[in-house]
Tab-separated table of C-alpha atoms in Angstrom:
chain	number	residue	atom	x	y	z
A	1	UNK	CA	1.808	-14.474	8.875
A	2	UNK	CA	3.868	-11.610	7.522
A	3	UNK	CA	5.499	-12.481	4.220
A	4	UNK	CA	7.883	-9.518	4.327
A	5	UNK	CA	9.669	-8.520	7.516
A	6	UNK	CA	11.021	-5.025	7.804
A	7	UNK	CA	13.623	-3.878	10.282
A	8	UNK	CA	14.037	-1.875	12.285
A	9	UNK	CA	10.433	-1.077	13.071
A	10	UNK	CA	11.362	2.373	14.376
A	11	UNK	CA	14.429	4.484	13.670
A	12	UNK	CA	15.165	7.890	15.161
A	13	UNK	CA	18.296	9.694	14.026
A	14	UNK	CA	19.877	13.141	13.745
A	15	UNK	CA	20.069	15.095	10.539
A	16	UNK	CA	23.170	14.209	8.563
A	17	UNK	CA	23.437	10.604	9.696
A	18	UNK	CA	23.335	7.628	7.352
A	19	UNK	CA	20.917	4.758	7.784
A	20	UNK	CA	19.900	1.438	6.278
A	21	UNK	CA	16.546	-0.285	6.561
A	22	UNK	CA	15.917	-3.871	5.587
A	23	UNK	CA	13.171	-5.908	4.003
A	24	UNK	CA	13.512	-9.679	4.275
A	25	UNK	CA	11.525	-12.704	3.237
A	26	UNK	CA	11.883	-16.435	2.785
A	27	UNK	CA	9.923	-16.116	-0.465
A	28	UNK	CA	11.140	-15.128	-3.892
A	29	UNK	CA	9.523	-12.096	-5.489
A	30	UNK	CA	9.344	-11.166	-9.141
A	31	UNK	CA	9.639	-7.499	-8.204
A	32	UNK	CA	10.041	-5.412	-5.113
A	33	UNK	CA	8.873	-1.870	-4.528
A	34	UNK	CA	9.620	0.720	-1.884
A	35	UNK	CA	7.045	3.283	-0.827
A	36	UNK	CA	7.046	6.200	1.574
A	37	UNK	CA	3.908	7.102	3.468
A	38	UNK	CA	3.273	10.233	5.495
A	39	UNK	CA	0.558	10.578	8.163
A	40	UNK	CA	-2.921	10.879	6.704
A	41	UNK	CA	-1.779	10.127	3.180
A	42	UNK	CA	-1.400	7.160	0.890
A	43	UNK	CA	1.901	5.441	0.105
A	44	UNK	CA	3.961	7.005	-2.659
A	45	UNK	CA	6.104	4.798	-4.849
A	46	UNK	CA	9.840	5.467	-4.621
A	47	UNK	CA	11.344	2.693	-6.730
A	48	UNK	CA	10.754	-0.705	-8.309
A	49	UNK	CA	13.527	-3.287	-8.558
A	50	UNK	CA	13.086	-6.419	-10.633
A	51	UNK	CA	16.476	-8.052	-11.197
A	52	UNK	CA	18.424	-9.950	-8.549
A	53	UNK	CA	21.396	-7.861	-7.438
A	54	UNK	CA	19.946	-4.700	-8.934
A	55	UNK	CA	20.945	-1.382	-7.380
A	56	UNK	CA	19.029	1.822	-8.003
A	57	UNK	CA	19.868	5.289	-6.801
A	58	UNK	CA	17.449	8.133	-6.233
A	59	UNK	CA	19.447	11.165	-5.081
A	60	UNK	CA	20.508	10.265	-1.519
A	61	UNK	CA	18.561	6.991	-1.502
A	62	UNK	CA	20.122	3.709	-2.655
A	63	UNK	CA	17.954	0.623	-3.140
A	64	UNK	CA	19.282	-2.876	-3.532
A	65	UNK	CA	17.502	-6.093	-4.463
A	66	UNK	CA	19.117	-9.264	-3.145
A	67	UNK	CA	20.692	-11.711	-5.566
A	68	UNK	CA	18.074	-14.322	-4.721
A	69	UNK	CA	15.227	-11.767	-4.969
A	70	UNK	CA	14.152	-12.482	-1.398
A	71	UNK	CA	15.340	-9.329	0.316
A	72	UNK	CA	16.034	-5.679	-0.234
A	73	UNK	CA	17.623	-2.743	1.522
A	74	UNK	CA	17.223	0.996	1.448
A	75	UNK	CA	20.190	3.164	2.381
A	76	UNK	CA	19.819	6.892	2.982
A	77	UNK	CA	22.891	9.088	3.016
A	78	UNK	CA	22.974	12.308	5.049
A	79	UNK	CA	19.371	12.040	6.199
A	80	UNK	CA	17.260	15.176	6.329
A	81	UNK	CA	14.088	15.986	8.311
A	82	UNK	CA	12.171	15.783	5.047
A	83	UNK	CA	13.019	12.063	4.888
A	84	UNK	CA	10.797	11.443	7.904
A	85	UNK	CA	8.040	8.975	7.132
A	86	UNK	CA	6.953	5.350	7.047
A	87	UNK	CA	8.986	3.325	4.564
A	88	UNK	CA	7.190	0.292	3.186
A	89	UNK	CA	8.506	-2.489	1.035
A	90	UNK	CA	6.160	-4.534	-1.115
A	91	UNK	CA	6.790	-7.680	-3.089
A	92	UNK	CA	5.099	-8.825	-6.266
A	93	UNK	CA	4.841	-12.562	-6.708
A	94	UNK	CA	3.096	-15.151	-8.773
A	95	UNK	CA	-0.380	-13.997	-7.794
A	96	UNK	CA	-1.279	-11.505	-10.454
A	97	UNK	CA	-2.346	-8.058	-9.349
A	98	UNK	CA	-1.343	-8.465	-5.742
A	99	UNK	CA	1.431	-6.914	-3.660
A	100	UNK	CA	2.566	-8.157	-0.271
A	101	UNK	CA	3.540	-5.339	2.071
A	102	UNK	CA	5.826	-5.299	5.056
A	103	UNK	CA	4.736	-3.478	8.214
A	104	UNK	CA	7.152	-0.666	7.512
A	105	UNK	CA	9.973	1.224	9.166
A	106	UNK	CA	8.981	4.487	10.826
A	107	UNK	CA	11.879	6.890	10.298
A	108	UNK	CA	12.202	10.143	12.218
A	109	UNK	CA	15.015	12.533	11.362
A	110	UNK	CA	15.585	15.291	13.911
A	111	UNK	CA	17.058	18.645	12.873
B	1	UNK	CA	-3.375	15.349	-14.034
B	2	UNK	CA	-5.458	14.061	-11.144
B	3	UNK	CA	-4.227	11.114	-9.170
B	4	UNK	CA	-6.320	8.414	-7.554
B	5	UNK	CA	-9.302	10.075	-5.891
B	6	UNK	CA	-10.979	8.559	-2.876
B	7	UNK	CA	-14.009	9.732	-0.973
B	8	UNK	CA	-15.020	10.229	1.659
B	9	UNK	CA	-11.688	10.894	3.384
B	10	UNK	CA	-13.283	10.247	6.737
B	11	UNK	CA	-16.416	8.262	7.508
B	12	UNK	CA	-18.031	7.562	10.861
B	13	UNK	CA	-20.601	4.819	11.185
B	14	UNK	CA	-22.403	3.135	14.032
B	15	UNK	CA	-22.334	-0.616	14.396
B	16	UNK	CA	-24.760	-2.246	11.998
B	17	UNK	CA	-24.745	0.563	9.431
B	18	UNK	CA	-23.358	0.375	5.930
B	19	UNK	CA	-20.188	2.032	4.676
B	20	UNK	CA	-19.554	2.866	1.027
B	21	UNK	CA	-16.119	3.943	-0.073
B	22	UNK	CA	-15.517	5.281	-3.547
B	23	UNK	CA	-12.417	5.331	-5.704
B	24	UNK	CA	-11.772	6.950	-9.064
B	25	UNK	CA	-8.549	5.612	-10.600
B	26	UNK	CA	-6.008	7.681	-12.426
B	27	UNK	CA	-6.981	8.559	-15.973
B	28	UNK	CA	-6.192	5.708	-18.298
B	29	UNK	CA	-5.895	3.131	-15.526
B	30	UNK	CA	-8.170	0.124	-15.739
B	31	UNK	CA	-6.791	-1.896	-12.808
B	32	UNK	CA	-8.034	-1.061	-9.310
B	33	UNK	CA	-6.935	-2.524	-5.993
B	34	UNK	CA	-8.286	-2.081	-2.491
B	35	UNK	CA	-6.056	-2.419	0.556
B	36	UNK	CA	-6.795	-2.087	4.252
B	37	UNK	CA	-4.326	-0.636	6.724
B	38	UNK	CA	-4.574	-1.218	10.434
B	39	UNK	CA	-2.199	0.433	12.908
B	40	UNK	CA	1.107	-1.437	13.028
B	41	UNK	CA	-0.185	-4.150	10.695
B	42	UNK	CA	0.765	-2.789	7.342
B	43	UNK	CA	-1.263	-2.780	4.187
B	44	UNK	CA	-3.281	-5.901	3.463
B	45	UNK	CA	-4.587	-6.709	0.014
B	46	UNK	CA	-8.350	-7.052	-0.218
B	47	UNK	CA	-9.483	-7.164	-3.827
B	48	UNK	CA	-8.317	-6.547	-7.378
B	49	UNK	CA	-10.749	-5.427	-10.055
B	50	UNK	CA	-10.760	-4.503	-13.696
B	51	UNK	CA	-13.649	-2.789	-15.395
B	52	UNK	CA	-16.780	-4.827	-14.606
B	53	UNK	CA	-14.729	-7.793	-13.389
B	54	UNK	CA	-13.437	-9.003	-10.049
B	55	UNK	CA	-10.067	-10.592	-10.734
B	56	UNK	CA	-8.981	-11.569	-7.219
B	57	UNK	CA	-11.042	-11.145	-4.065
B	58	UNK	CA	-9.089	-13.596	-1.936
B	59	UNK	CA	-8.114	-10.926	0.596
B	60	UNK	CA	-11.631	-9.736	1.239
B	61	UNK	CA	-13.839	-11.222	3.978
B	62	UNK	CA	-16.558	-13.304	2.390
B	63	UNK	CA	-19.298	-11.833	4.520
B	64	UNK	CA	-20.399	-8.209	4.620
B	65	UNK	CA	-17.737	-6.967	2.179
B	66	UNK	CA	-18.238	-6.467	-1.537
B	67	UNK	CA	-16.544	-4.509	-4.282
B	68	UNK	CA	-17.401	-3.434	-7.778
B	69	UNK	CA	-15.878	-1.449	-10.609
B	70	UNK	CA	-18.658	-0.657	-13.072
B	71	UNK	CA	-18.193	0.280	-16.691
B	72	UNK	CA	-19.029	3.870	-15.823
B	73	UNK	CA	-18.194	5.512	-12.539
B	74	UNK	CA	-15.903	4.852	-9.623
B	75	UNK	CA	-15.030	1.619	-7.914
B	76	UNK	CA	-17.048	1.023	-4.751
B	77	UNK	CA	-16.029	-0.905	-1.651
B	78	UNK	CA	-19.123	-1.685	0.373
B	79	UNK	CA	-19.160	-2.890	3.952
B	80	UNK	CA	-22.506	-3.956	5.325
B	81	UNK	CA	-23.421	-4.156	9.010
B	82	UNK	CA	-20.141	-2.650	10.096
B	83	UNK	CA	-18.474	-3.755	13.330
B	84	UNK	CA	-15.805	-2.008	15.388
B	85	UNK	CA	-13.136	-4.258	13.910
B	86	UNK	CA	-13.811	-2.726	10.490
B	87	UNK	CA	-12.322	0.570	11.690
B	88	UNK	CA	-9.270	1.128	9.519
B	89	UNK	CA	-7.846	3.145	6.676
B	90	UNK	CA	-8.956	1.793	3.308
B	91	UNK	CA	-6.702	2.608	0.390
B	92	UNK	CA	-7.482	2.332	-3.255
B	93	UNK	CA	-4.729	2.049	-5.819
B	94	UNK	CA	-4.700	1.899	-9.576
B	95	UNK	CA	-2.313	0.862	-12.275
B	96	UNK	CA	-2.157	1.002	-16.033
B	97	UNK	CA	-0.923	-2.537	-16.264
B	98	UNK	CA	-1.124	-5.640	-14.141
B	99	UNK	CA	1.208	-5.533	-11.147
B	100	UNK	CA	3.065	-8.371	-9.576
B	101	UNK	CA	4.470	-9.340	-12.966
B	102	UNK	CA	7.214	-6.737	-13.301
B	103	UNK	CA	5.076	-4.647	-15.545
B	104	UNK	CA	2.941	-2.338	-13.474
B	105	UNK	CA	3.350	0.337	-10.840
B	106	UNK	CA	0.785	1.095	-8.202
B	107	UNK	CA	-0.512	4.595	-7.471
B	108	UNK	CA	-2.374	5.048	-4.216
B	109	UNK	CA	-5.111	7.407	-3.206
B	110	UNK	CA	-5.052	9.258	0.109
B	111	UNK	CA	-7.331	6.736	1.745
B	112	UNK	CA	-10.702	6.651	3.439
B	113	UNK	CA	-10.607	6.404	7.195
B	114	UNK	CA	-13.543	4.499	8.599
B	115	UNK	CA	-14.411	4.759	12.265
B	116	UNK	CA	-17.095	2.498	13.654
B	117	UNK	CA	-18.610	3.647	16.921
């Protein structure tokens, strides 16, 4: 059973387009993190959101945590080939020291 | 300013052999986590350790798998009598504070890729 569902699973777009990927759950999380992972490497933390309704911006990336702290979205404006990678969301819950990961969205941005 | 160091990066074992994966956390980090990643399955939590203590091993199979984080030296994930289904990427992560409680951020190593022939 996957606690966090990410959609779409695959996304292939042209450079300059905008995109949104989603991370949904029926469970409430105390925090939610987004990571990016490139082939052969470990995930790299992009952002942590902790408050329902919170919005964080990181250059062209905008992260939002749902009001009920069950879902999150990542919006990328004017995507670039360097944005290509696997985007993972991970939720922190009541079990200390443990994150629950979604399966990820594989983004490919073509020049 | 070294990050989380894992070795070996790649390990090939035959069925029935033992695999030992090592992880040195970031300097100053006392919390270590092991995750397993299978293709298209995402990262699955295995075990959470602090120095000399296993805090949560609920994600780790009870047989053949063990983990330790001694007072001195790296954390070790040990898989005995490996089977083909153990083939995966094993990631270690560390944090300065406990995660899952809004207080800690996780830093991952580059992973150890185990192939069982």
